[in-house]
Amino acid sequence: MKNNLLKPIMLACGTAILLSACTSGTKNTAATDSSMTDSTQMATLKPAGPAPEWGKTIKSEMQAVIEKLSSYGDKPIETLSATDARKNHTPTDAVMALAKQNNVAVPSPKVDTIGKDIDASGGKIHLRVYTPKAGNEPYPLIVYYHGGGFVIANIDVYNASAQALAEQVGAIVVSVAYRLAPENKFPTAHNDAFAAYEWAVKNAVDLKADPAKIAVVGESAGGNLAANVSIMARNKNIMIPVHEVLVYPIAQADMNTESYKMYANAKPLNKAMMSWFTEKYLNSMVEAKDPKISLVNANLKGLPPTTIITAEIDPLHDDGVMLADKLKAAGVKVDTKNYEGVTHEFFGMSLLVPEAKAAQAYAAEQLKAAFK
């Protein structure tokens, strides 16, 4: 989207921290649905140049999106203030522009949306509620957390992901606009994420949802938040989610993993951005050791069955792998899939990127199984 300790640590993007593409922006909203484009349309999307040095295995459609994002000429996020970084173009902007250039139609939404403001400690949180136009009540309920490193991006930038989940799962989705840093430092986003989950649990019936069928999903920074919501629900003895889907989550603070080394200069998320996100969200770098940030050091016992999705060309790839291993060691049922040839932020790009379409379908299958 247009949107770590002591040895640069990372809070990552993105979702997930980071950017679910680790980008920010308040620009275009992708309104893709589960049907997306057909394979013929996707096959026409070709990159203009050779594969980048940081991603020799990149798929053509993914590369075309990255090339379009680079064509805007925005300054690197890590060189900007948070306010200016939020003005940069996002991966969503690139996807929508390419779709228009290549005459790829954006399917009409199969959901209705409303906005809702709820109280949180010291302020308000805005929610967007997606309700399927078809199907029968009560619907299952998904609480969704966007990426952007806790600093950039918003629910508009990640609209495509939230909408696709609602449409493909046949669920109500509550997308959470948690407050961003540096205006709101750690652990504000984490507390907001749990406040939104609590609200969803208490108001499920009014939303036409089944209060016994609630899951959490997050990308990048949002993946970190989703996992923390499950931990907090367990600790506070309220209903834990029946499932969690974590898409390239931020899960630890060491920026010297193999994927950080291999993809230090990748786009749309790189190592320097991760350090920038960390500095903006945390009150001090020592907080990077906090288990809320370094999930691999948290007590993970008793968490719900978990699906983890990773991207090959992503500094956060190893975060997802490490978290999956830790969850399994804690006795949690874990399913994982890695998608080759794609970068951080790919999940919401199903309008153009086949791997994103496949990843969304996988997430939907996992959630539908959990809701049965």
mmCIF file of C-alpha atoms in Angstrom:
data_model
loop_
_atom_site.group_PDB
_atom_site.id
_atom_site.type_symbol
_atom_site.label_atom_id
_atom_site.label_comp_id
_atom_site.label_asym_id
_atom_site.label_seq_id
_atom_site.Cartn_x
_atom_site.Cartn_y
_atom_site.Cartn_z
ATOM 1 C CA MET A 1 0.000 0.000 0.000
ATOM 2 C CA LYS A 2 1.032 3.337 -0.411
ATOM 3 C CA ASN A 3 1.534 1.869 3.207
ATOM 4 C CA ASN A 4 13.814 -4.113 14.822
ATOM 5 C CA LEU A 5 15.862 -4.210 18.401
ATOM 6 C CA LEU A 6 18.757 -3.345 19.033
ATOM 7 C CA LYS A 7 19.796 -4.677 15.660
ATOM 8 C CA PRO A 8 17.280 -2.985 13.622
ATOM 9 C CA ILE A 9 14.102 -4.577 14.596
ATOM 10 C CA MET A 10 11.124 -4.789 12.847
ATOM 11 C CA LEU A 11 7.719 -4.330 13.544
ATOM 12 C CA ALA A 12 6.720 -4.945 10.195
ATOM 13 C CA CYS A 13 4.231 -4.084 7.887
ATOM 14 C CA GLY A 14 1.246 -4.836 6.908
ATOM 15 C CA THR A 15 -0.172 -6.349 7.793
ATOM 16 C CA ALA A 16 1.365 -6.558 7.828
ATOM 17 C CA ILE A 17 3.576 -4.043 10.753
ATOM 18 C CA LEU A 18 3.545 -2.998 8.585
ATOM 19 C CA LEU A 19 2.355 -2.460 5.567
ATOM 20 C CA SER A 20 0.200 -4.856 4.325
ATOM 21 C CA ALA A 21 2.002 -3.935 1.764
ATOM 22 C CA CYS A 22 3.533 -1.785 3.986
ATOM 23 C CA THR A 23 2.331 1.267 2.404
ATOM 24 C CA SER A 24 0.146 3.903 3.502
ATOM 25 C CA GLY A 25 -1.999 6.142 1.595
ATOM 26 C CA THR A 26 -5.535 7.196 1.592
ATOM 27 C CA LYS A 27 -6.001 6.913 -2.105
ATOM 28 C CA ASN A 28 -7.964 4.425 -4.143
ATOM 29 C CA THR A 29 -10.059 1.643 -2.696
ATOM 30 C CA ALA A 30 -9.866 -1.740 -4.383
ATOM 31 C CA ALA A 31 -13.283 -3.315 -4.623
ATOM 32 C CA THR A 32 -12.369 -6.713 -5.916
ATOM 33 C CA ASP A 33 -14.493 -9.742 -5.264
ATOM 34 C CA SER A 34 -13.916 -13.426 -5.176
ATOM 35 C CA SER A 35 -14.561 -13.929 -8.855
ATOM 36 C CA MET A 36 -11.921 -11.444 -9.874
ATOM 37 C CA THR A 37 -10.730 -11.520 -13.434
ATOM 38 C CA ASP A 38 -10.371 -14.633 -15.500
ATOM 39 C CA SER A 39 -7.011 -16.192 -16.265
ATOM 40 C CA THR A 40 -6.980 -14.799 -19.803
ATOM 41 C CA GLN A 41 -7.174 -11.239 -18.530
ATOM 42 C CA MET A 42 -4.462 -11.892 -16.003
ATOM 43 C CA ALA A 43 -2.188 -13.374 -18.638
ATOM 44 C CA THR A 44 -2.101 -10.069 -20.547
ATOM 45 C CA LEU A 45 -0.346 -8.262 -17.686
ATOM 46 C CA LYS A 46 3.363 -8.245 -18.469
ATOM 47 C CA PRO A 47 6.253 -6.363 -16.850
ATOM 48 C CA ALA A 48 8.208 -3.791 -18.834
ATOM 49 C CA GLY A 49 11.690 -4.743 -17.671
ATOM 50 C CA PRO A 50 13.776 -7.584 -16.277
ATOM 51 C CA ALA A 51 13.178 -9.042 -12.851
ATOM 52 C CA PRO A 52 14.666 -6.859 -10.086
ATOM 53 C CA GLU A 53 17.886 -7.895 -8.387
ATOM 54 C CA TRP A 54 16.055 -8.369 -5.092
ATOM 55 C CA GLY A 55 13.424 -10.651 -6.609
ATOM 56 C CA LYS A 56 14.714 -12.789 -9.444
ATOM 57 C CA THR A 57 11.854 -15.280 -8.974
ATOM 58 C CA ILE A 58 9.104 -12.665 -9.124
ATOM 59 C CA LYS A 59 6.013 -13.566 -11.152
ATOM 60 C CA SER A 60 5.181 -11.351 -14.123
ATOM 61 C CA GLU A 61 1.906 -10.000 -12.769
ATOM 62 C CA MET A 62 3.483 -9.183 -9.423
ATOM 63 C CA GLN A 63 6.390 -7.450 -11.133
ATOM 64 C CA ALA A 64 4.017 -5.344 -13.211
ATOM 65 C CA VAL A 65 2.341 -4.095 -10.048
ATOM 66 C CA ILE A 66 5.701 -3.247 -8.451
ATOM 67 C CA GLU A 67 6.818 -1.455 -11.611
ATOM 68 C CA LYS A 68 3.646 0.620 -11.588
ATOM 69 C CA LEU A 69 4.098 1.466 -7.912
ATOM 70 C CA SER A 70 7.704 2.522 -8.582
ATOM 71 C CA SER A 71 6.623 4.663 -11.540
ATOM 72 C CA TYR A 72 4.953 7.176 -9.233
ATOM 73 C CA GLY A 73 8.368 8.310 -8.050
ATOM 74 C CA ASP A 74 7.410 8.649 -4.399
ATOM 75 C CA LYS A 75 10.183 9.224 -1.900
ATOM 76 C CA PRO A 76 11.134 6.187 0.211
ATOM 77 C CA ILE A 77 8.839 5.887 3.207
ATOM 78 C CA GLU A 78 11.763 5.523 5.591
ATOM 79 C CA THR A 79 12.951 9.035 4.632
ATOM 80 C CA LEU A 80 9.623 10.729 5.341
ATOM 81 C CA SER A 81 7.553 11.851 8.269
ATOM 82 C CA ALA A 82 4.522 9.696 9.019
ATOM 83 C CA THR A 83 2.257 12.448 7.690
ATOM 84 C CA ASP A 84 4.092 12.590 4.378
ATOM 85 C CA ALA A 85 4.459 8.813 4.135
ATOM 86 C CA ARG A 86 0.686 8.489 4.284
ATOM 87 C CA LYS A 87 0.485 10.608 1.131
ATOM 88 C CA ASN A 88 2.553 8.147 -0.892
ATOM 89 C CA HIS A 89 0.878 5.937 -3.441
ATOM 90 C CA THR A 90 -0.042 2.476 -2.276
ATOM 91 C CA PRO A 91 0.076 -0.960 -3.879
ATOM 92 C CA THR A 92 -3.706 -0.588 -4.136
ATOM 93 C CA ASP A 93 -3.256 2.522 -6.274
ATOM 94 C CA ALA A 94 -0.950 0.569 -8.567
ATOM 95 C CA VAL A 95 -3.379 -2.337 -8.895
ATOM 96 C CA MET A 96 -6.329 -0.115 -9.725
ATOM 97 C CA ALA A 97 -4.343 1.909 -12.248
ATOM 98 C CA LEU A 98 -3.099 -1.227 -13.995
ATOM 99 C CA ALA A 99 -6.588 -2.663 -14.071
ATOM 100 C CA LYS A 100 -7.844 0.469 -15.773
ATOM 101 C CA GLN A 101 -4.965 0.513 -18.261
ATOM 102 C CA ASN A 102 -5.569 -3.125 -19.157
ATOM 103 C CA ASN A 103 -9.366 -2.913 -19.285
ATOM 104 C CA VAL A 104 -9.782 -5.296 -16.377
ATOM 105 C CA ALA A 105 -13.228 -4.712 -14.938
ATOM 106 C CA VAL A 106 -13.689 -4.385 -11.180
ATOM 107 C CA PRO A 107 -16.618 -6.645 -10.230
ATOM 108 C CA SER A 108 -19.541 -5.057 -8.469
ATOM 109 C CA PRO A 109 -19.449 -5.574 -4.693
ATOM 110 C CA LYS A 110 -21.517 -8.423 -3.315
ATOM 111 C CA VAL A 111 -21.640 -6.753 0.070
ATOM 112 C CA ASP A 112 -23.204 -3.717 1.685
ATOM 113 C CA THR A 113 -21.092 -1.556 3.972
ATOM 114 C CA ILE A 114 -21.767 0.796 6.863
ATOM 115 C CA GLY A 115 -19.457 2.763 9.121
ATOM 116 C CA LYS A 116 -19.521 2.665 12.910
ATOM 117 C CA ASP A 117 -17.573 4.582 15.560
ATOM 118 C CA ILE A 118 -17.001 2.909 18.914
ATOM 119 C CA ASP A 119 -15.459 4.074 22.156
ATOM 120 C CA ALA A 120 -11.905 3.119 23.039
ATOM 121 C CA SER A 121 -9.580 4.128 25.825
ATOM 122 C CA GLY A 122 -8.775 7.773 25.196
ATOM 123 C CA GLY A 123 -10.671 8.103 21.962
ATOM 124 C CA LYS A 124 -12.729 6.513 19.228
ATOM 125 C CA ILE A 125 -12.174 3.690 16.727
ATOM 126 C CA HIS A 126 -13.849 3.618 13.344
ATOM 127 C CA LEU A 127 -15.146 0.329 11.991
ATOM 128 C CA ARG A 128 -16.408 -0.635 8.535
ATOM 129 C CA VAL A 129 -18.917 -3.465 8.533
ATOM 130 C CA TYR A 130 -19.284 -5.585 5.378
ATOM 131 C CA THR A 131 -22.511 -7.602 5.152
ATOM 132 C CA PRO A 132 -23.147 -10.085 2.325
ATOM 133 C CA LYS A 133 -26.055 -9.192 0.045
ATOM 134 C CA ALA A 134 -26.919 -12.884 -0.269
ATOM 135 C CA GLY A 135 -27.050 -15.790 2.155
ATOM 136 C CA ASN A 136 -28.969 -16.443 5.308
ATOM 137 C CA GLU A 137 -28.659 -14.984 8.780
ATOM 138 C CA PRO A 138 -27.001 -15.412 11.128
ATOM 139 C CA TYR A 139 -23.689 -15.041 9.298
ATOM 140 C CA PRO A 140 -20.302 -15.981 10.693
ATOM 141 C CA LEU A 141 -18.254 -12.958 11.750
ATOM 142 C CA ILE A 142 -14.668 -11.980 10.932
ATOM 143 C CA VAL A 143 -12.811 -9.142 12.645
ATOM 144 C CA TYR A 144 -10.153 -7.898 10.205
ATOM 145 C CA TYR A 145 -7.010 -5.846 10.896
ATOM 146 C CA HIS A 146 -5.179 -4.024 8.100
ATOM 147 C CA GLY A 147 -1.444 -3.655 7.626
ATOM 148 C CA GLY A 148 0.810 -0.605 7.425
ATOM 149 C CA GLY A 149 3.367 -1.056 10.188
ATOM 150 C CA PHE A 150 1.074 0.536 12.774
ATOM 151 C CA VAL A 151 1.897 3.843 11.071
ATOM 152 C CA ILE A 152 0.444 4.083 7.560
ATOM 153 C CA ALA A 153 -2.421 2.733 5.465
ATOM 154 C CA ASN A 154 -6.054 2.396 6.443
ATOM 155 C CA ILE A 155 -9.215 0.380 5.842
ATOM 156 C CA ASP A 156 -9.619 1.897 2.367
ATOM 157 C CA VAL A 157 -6.190 0.700 1.264
ATOM 158 C CA TYR A 158 -7.064 -2.801 2.489
ATOM 159 C CA ASN A 159 -10.646 -2.809 1.301
ATOM 160 C CA ALA A 160 -10.018 -5.528 -1.271
ATOM 161 C CA SER A 161 -8.944 -8.022 1.389
ATOM 162 C CA ALA A 162 -11.842 -7.344 3.742
ATOM 163 C CA GLN A 163 -14.380 -7.407 0.934
ATOM 164 C CA ALA A 164 -13.017 -10.623 -0.543
ATOM 165 C CA LEU A 165 -13.250 -12.351 2.839
ATOM 166 C CA ALA A 166 -16.864 -11.276 3.267
ATOM 167 C CA GLU A 167 -17.803 -12.410 -0.222
ATOM 168 C CA GLN A 168 -15.911 -15.678 -0.364
ATOM 169 C CA VAL A 169 -16.667 -16.843 3.179
ATOM 170 C CA GLY A 170 -20.196 -15.504 3.234
ATOM 171 C CA ALA A 171 -19.410 -13.705 6.471
ATOM 172 C CA ILE A 172 -19.882 -10.315 8.041
ATOM 173 C CA VAL A 173 -16.492 -8.609 8.230
ATOM 174 C CA VAL A 174 -15.694 -5.846 10.705
ATOM 175 C CA SER A 175 -12.630 -3.966 9.424
ATOM 176 C CA VAL A 176 -10.894 -2.040 12.196
ATOM 177 C CA ALA A 177 -9.354 1.415 11.763
ATOM 178 C CA TYR A 178 -7.166 1.228 14.862
ATOM 179 C CA ARG A 179 -5.327 4.419 15.755
ATOM 180 C CA LEU A 180 -1.916 4.903 14.157
ATOM 181 C CA ALA A 181 1.558 5.881 15.375
ATOM 182 C CA PRO A 182 3.433 8.052 16.064
ATOM 183 C CA GLU A 183 0.384 10.005 17.176
ATOM 184 C CA ASN A 184 -0.663 6.920 19.145
ATOM 185 C CA LYS A 185 2.248 4.922 20.522
ATOM 186 C CA PHE A 186 2.478 1.278 21.598
ATOM 187 C CA PRO A 187 0.339 -0.393 22.796
ATOM 188 C CA THR A 188 -2.534 1.754 21.455
ATOM 189 C CA ALA A 189 -3.059 -0.244 18.255
ATOM 190 C CA HIS A 190 -3.032 -3.481 20.254
ATOM 191 C CA ASN A 191 -5.560 -2.177 22.753
ATOM 192 C CA ASP A 192 -7.759 -0.806 19.977
ATOM 193 C CA ALA A 193 -7.651 -4.159 18.206
ATOM 194 C CA PHE A 194 -8.945 -5.928 21.306
ATOM 195 C CA ALA A 195 -11.569 -3.266 22.007
ATOM 196 C CA ALA A 196 -12.947 -3.793 18.503
ATOM 197 C CA TYR A 197 -13.022 -7.551 19.019
ATOM 198 C CA GLU A 198 -14.846 -7.162 22.330
ATOM 199 C CA TRP A 199 -17.370 -4.895 20.638
ATOM 200 C CA ALA A 200 -17.901 -7.453 17.863
ATOM 201 C CA VAL A 201 -18.467 -10.244 20.382
ATOM 202 C CA LYS A 202 -20.994 -8.178 22.346
ATOM 203 C CA ASN A 203 -22.801 -6.891 19.255
ATOM 204 C CA ALA A 204 -22.724 -9.993 17.052
ATOM 205 C CA VAL A 205 -26.472 -10.604 17.271
ATOM 206 C CA ASP A 206 -27.273 -7.003 16.344
ATOM 207 C CA LEU A 207 -24.945 -7.378 13.361
ATOM 208 C CA LYS A 208 -26.981 -10.432 12.232
ATOM 209 C CA ALA A 209 -24.004 -12.639 13.064
ATOM 210 C CA ASP A 210 -23.625 -15.868 15.005
ATOM 211 C CA PRO A 211 -21.819 -15.054 18.284
ATOM 212 C CA ALA A 212 -20.429 -18.603 18.385
ATOM 213 C CA LYS A 213 -18.705 -18.211 15.012
ATOM 214 C CA ILE A 214 -16.177 -15.377 15.240
ATOM 215 C CA ALA A 215 -12.689 -15.402 13.684
ATOM 216 C CA VAL A 216 -9.877 -12.866 13.362
ATOM 217 C CA VAL A 217 -7.791 -12.095 10.281
ATOM 218 C CA GLY A 218 -4.902 -9.688 9.830
ATOM 219 C CA GLU A 219 -2.183 -8.735 7.367
ATOM 220 C CA SER A 220 1.355 -7.768 8.338
ATOM 221 C CA ALA A 221 1.022 -5.465 11.345
ATOM 222 C CA GLY A 222 -2.591 -6.531 11.351
ATOM 223 C CA GLY A 223 -1.517 -10.164 11.532
ATOM 224 C CA ASN A 224 0.366 -9.295 14.695
ATOM 225 C CA LEU A 225 -2.735 -7.593 16.073
ATOM 226 C CA ALA A 226 -5.011 -10.516 15.223
ATOM 227 C CA ALA A 227 -2.777 -12.965 17.086
ATOM 228 C CA ASN A 228 -2.623 -10.615 20.064
ATOM 229 C CA VAL A 229 -6.407 -10.412 20.136
ATOM 230 C CA SER A 230 -6.573 -14.186 20.509
ATOM 231 C CA ILE A 231 -3.998 -14.052 23.324
ATOM 232 C CA MET A 232 -5.834 -11.241 25.116
ATOM 233 C CA ALA A 233 -9.173 -13.009 24.775
ATOM 234 C CA ARG A 234 -7.641 -16.124 26.337
ATOM 235 C CA ASN A 235 -6.054 -14.120 29.148
ATOM 236 C CA LYS A 236 -9.246 -12.186 29.897
ATOM 237 C CA ASN A 237 -11.429 -15.292 29.797
ATOM 238 C CA ILE A 238 -13.746 -14.096 27.060
ATOM 239 C CA MET A 239 -14.652 -16.081 23.959
ATOM 240 C CA ILE A 240 -11.545 -16.743 21.907
ATOM 241 C CA PRO A 241 -11.858 -16.697 18.113
ATOM 242 C CA VAL A 242 -12.688 -20.038 16.525
ATOM 243 C CA HIS A 243 -9.867 -19.457 14.019
ATOM 244 C CA GLU A 244 -7.203 -16.922 13.115
ATOM 245 C CA VAL A 245 -5.692 -16.209 9.705
ATOM 246 C CA LEU A 246 -2.352 -14.408 9.865
ATOM 247 C CA VAL A 247 -1.047 -13.091 6.546
ATOM 248 C CA TYR A 248 2.730 -12.403 6.586
ATOM 249 C CA PRO A 249 2.475 -11.346 10.243
ATOM 250 C CA ILE A 250 5.055 -9.380 12.168
ATOM 251 C CA ALA A 251 6.124 -11.919 14.739
ATOM 252 C CA GLN A 252 9.591 -11.049 16.035
ATOM 253 C CA ALA A 253 12.127 -8.254 16.254
ATOM 254 C CA ASP A 254 15.363 -9.650 14.806
ATOM 255 C CA MET A 255 16.020 -8.133 11.396
ATOM 256 C CA ASN A 256 18.854 -10.544 10.668
ATOM 257 C CA THR A 257 16.786 -13.542 9.619
ATOM 258 C CA GLU A 258 17.567 -15.133 6.271
ATOM 259 C CA SER A 259 14.528 -13.536 4.612
ATOM 260 C CA TYR A 260 15.515 -10.117 5.982
ATOM 261 C CA LYS A 261 18.954 -10.589 4.471
ATOM 262 C CA MET A 262 17.715 -11.874 1.131
ATOM 263 C CA TYR A 263 14.991 -9.289 0.709
ATOM 264 C CA ALA A 264 16.475 -6.286 2.525
ATOM 265 C CA ASN A 265 15.879 -4.133 -0.554
ATOM 266 C CA ALA A 266 12.611 -5.639 -1.706
ATOM 267 C CA LYS A 267 9.482 -3.712 -2.567
ATOM 268 C CA PRO A 268 6.981 -2.715 -1.385
ATOM 269 C CA LEU A 269 8.458 -3.610 2.016
ATOM 270 C CA ASN A 270 12.145 -3.468 2.884
ATOM 271 C CA LYS A 271 14.347 -3.675 5.955
ATOM 272 C CA ALA A 272 14.776 0.106 6.329
ATOM 273 C CA MET A 273 11.011 0.573 6.396
ATOM 274 C CA MET A 274 10.722 -1.986 9.161
ATOM 275 C CA SER A 275 13.149 -0.044 11.314
ATOM 276 C CA TRP A 276 11.204 3.137 10.534
ATOM 277 C CA PHE A 277 7.899 1.548 11.551
ATOM 278 C CA THR A 278 9.416 0.262 14.755
ATOM 279 C CA GLU A 279 10.799 3.632 15.729
ATOM 280 C CA LYS A 280 7.485 5.327 14.997
ATOM 281 C CA TYR A 281 5.303 2.903 16.982
ATOM 282 C CA LEU A 282 7.425 2.037 19.998
ATOM 283 C CA ASN A 283 8.142 4.365 22.894
ATOM 284 C CA SER A 284 11.643 2.892 23.072
ATOM 285 C CA MET A 285 13.454 0.185 21.204
ATOM 286 C CA VAL A 286 13.494 -2.043 24.266
ATOM 287 C CA GLU A 287 9.759 -2.560 23.734
ATOM 288 C CA ALA A 288 10.555 -4.574 20.642
ATOM 289 C CA LYS A 289 11.230 -7.451 23.047
ATOM 290 C CA ASP A 290 7.693 -7.245 24.370
ATOM 291 C CA PRO A 291 5.818 -10.461 23.500
ATOM 292 C CA LYS A 292 3.082 -8.341 21.931
ATOM 293 C CA ILE A 293 5.620 -7.411 19.263
ATOM 294 C CA SER A 294 7.796 -10.525 19.415
ATOM 295 C CA LEU A 295 4.993 -13.061 19.293
ATOM 296 C CA VAL A 296 7.491 -15.903 19.111
ATOM 297 C CA ASN A 297 8.259 -15.173 22.790
ATOM 298 C CA ALA A 298 4.623 -15.050 23.885
ATOM 299 C CA ASN A 299 2.638 -17.755 25.668
ATOM 300 C CA LEU A 300 0.857 -19.312 22.707
ATOM 301 C CA LYS A 301 -0.857 -22.196 24.473
ATOM 302 C CA GLY A 302 -4.600 -22.463 24.085
ATOM 303 C CA LEU A 303 -4.832 -20.286 21.002
ATOM 304 C CA PRO A 304 -7.311 -21.143 18.245
ATOM 305 C CA PRO A 305 -6.427 -23.151 15.139
ATOM 306 C CA THR A 306 -4.293 -20.894 12.975
ATOM 307 C CA THR A 307 -3.697 -20.401 9.270
ATOM 308 C CA ILE A 308 -0.482 -18.592 8.300
ATOM 309 C CA ILE A 309 0.109 -17.270 4.788
ATOM 310 C CA THR A 310 3.570 -16.133 3.696
ATOM 311 C CA ALA A 311 5.083 -14.614 0.567
ATOM 312 C CA GLU A 312 8.415 -15.764 -0.824
ATOM 313 C CA ILE A 313 9.848 -12.322 -1.640
ATOM 314 C CA ASP A 314 9.245 -10.710 1.727
ATOM 315 C CA PRO A 315 11.511 -9.727 4.625
ATOM 316 C CA LEU A 316 8.756 -11.059 6.903
ATOM 317 C CA HIS A 317 8.668 -14.518 5.324
ATOM 318 C CA ASP A 318 10.696 -16.075 8.141
ATOM 319 C CA ASP A 319 8.549 -14.361 10.782
ATOM 320 C CA GLY A 320 5.595 -16.400 9.590
ATOM 321 C CA VAL A 321 7.604 -19.619 9.550
ATOM 322 C CA MET A 322 9.002 -19.014 13.050
ATOM 323 C CA LEU A 323 5.563 -18.217 14.449
ATOM 324 C CA ALA A 324 4.081 -21.345 12.889
ATOM 325 C CA ASP A 325 6.796 -23.454 14.532
ATOM 326 C CA LYS A 326 6.223 -21.813 17.924
ATOM 327 C CA LEU A 327 2.460 -22.292 17.698
ATOM 328 C CA LYS A 328 2.876 -25.969 16.833
ATOM 329 C CA ALA A 329 5.260 -26.417 19.759
ATOM 330 C CA ALA A 330 2.569 -24.903 22.002
ATOM 331 C CA GLY A 331 0.053 -27.478 20.803
ATOM 332 C CA VAL A 332 -1.870 -25.234 18.425
ATOM 333 C CA LYS A 333 -3.187 -26.674 15.160
ATOM 334 C CA VAL A 334 -1.475 -24.790 12.342
ATOM 335 C CA ASP A 335 -1.898 -24.822 8.560
ATOM 336 C CA THR A 336 0.493 -22.839 6.388
ATOM 337 C CA LYS A 337 1.025 -21.961 2.758
ATOM 338 C CA ASN A 338 3.830 -20.016 1.123
ATOM 339 C CA TYR A 339 3.222 -18.340 -2.215
ATOM 340 C CA GLU A 340 6.190 -18.274 -4.571
ATOM 341 C CA GLY A 341 7.121 -15.329 -6.757
ATOM 342 C CA VAL A 342 5.116 -12.710 -4.873
ATOM 343 C CA THR A 343 5.949 -9.956 -2.411
ATOM 344 C CA HIS A 344 4.597 -8.545 0.805
ATOM 345 C CA GLU A 345 1.180 -7.031 0.229
ATOM 346 C CA PHE A 346 0.199 -9.455 -2.501
ATOM 347 C CA PHE A 347 -2.852 -10.840 -0.663
ATOM 348 C CA GLY A 348 -5.226 -8.030 -1.658
ATOM 349 C CA MET A 349 -4.197 -8.022 -5.327
ATOM 350 C CA SER A 350 -6.459 -10.794 -6.628
ATOM 351 C CA LEU A 351 -7.812 -8.527 -9.341
ATOM 352 C CA LEU A 352 -4.494 -8.967 -11.164
ATOM 353 C CA VAL A 353 -2.241 -11.451 -9.355
ATOM 354 C CA PRO A 354 -3.211 -15.164 -9.606
ATOM 355 C CA GLU A 355 -1.343 -16.067 -6.406
ATOM 356 C CA ALA A 356 -3.446 -13.540 -4.507
ATOM 357 C CA LYS A 357 -6.610 -15.092 -5.842
ATOM 358 C CA ALA A 358 -5.355 -18.503 -4.732
ATOM 359 C CA ALA A 359 -4.352 -17.210 -1.285
ATOM 360 C CA GLN A 360 -7.742 -15.621 -0.736
ATOM 361 C CA ALA A 361 -9.463 -18.853 -1.730
ATOM 362 C CA TYR A 362 -7.236 -20.788 0.711
ATOM 363 C CA ALA A 363 -8.009 -18.389 3.549
ATOM 364 C CA ALA A 364 -11.718 -18.603 2.763
ATOM 365 C CA GLU A 365 -11.635 -22.404 2.748
ATOM 366 C CA GLN A 366 -9.909 -22.463 6.140
ATOM 367 C CA LEU A 367 -12.413 -20.044 7.616
ATOM 368 C CA LYS A 368 -15.466 -21.814 6.217
ATOM 369 C CA ALA A 369 -14.216 -25.085 7.663
ATOM 370 C CA ALA A 370 -13.740 -23.447 11.055
ATOM 371 C CA PHE A 371 -17.250 -22.008 10.971
ATOM 372 C CA LYS A 372 -18.955 -25.346 10.312
#
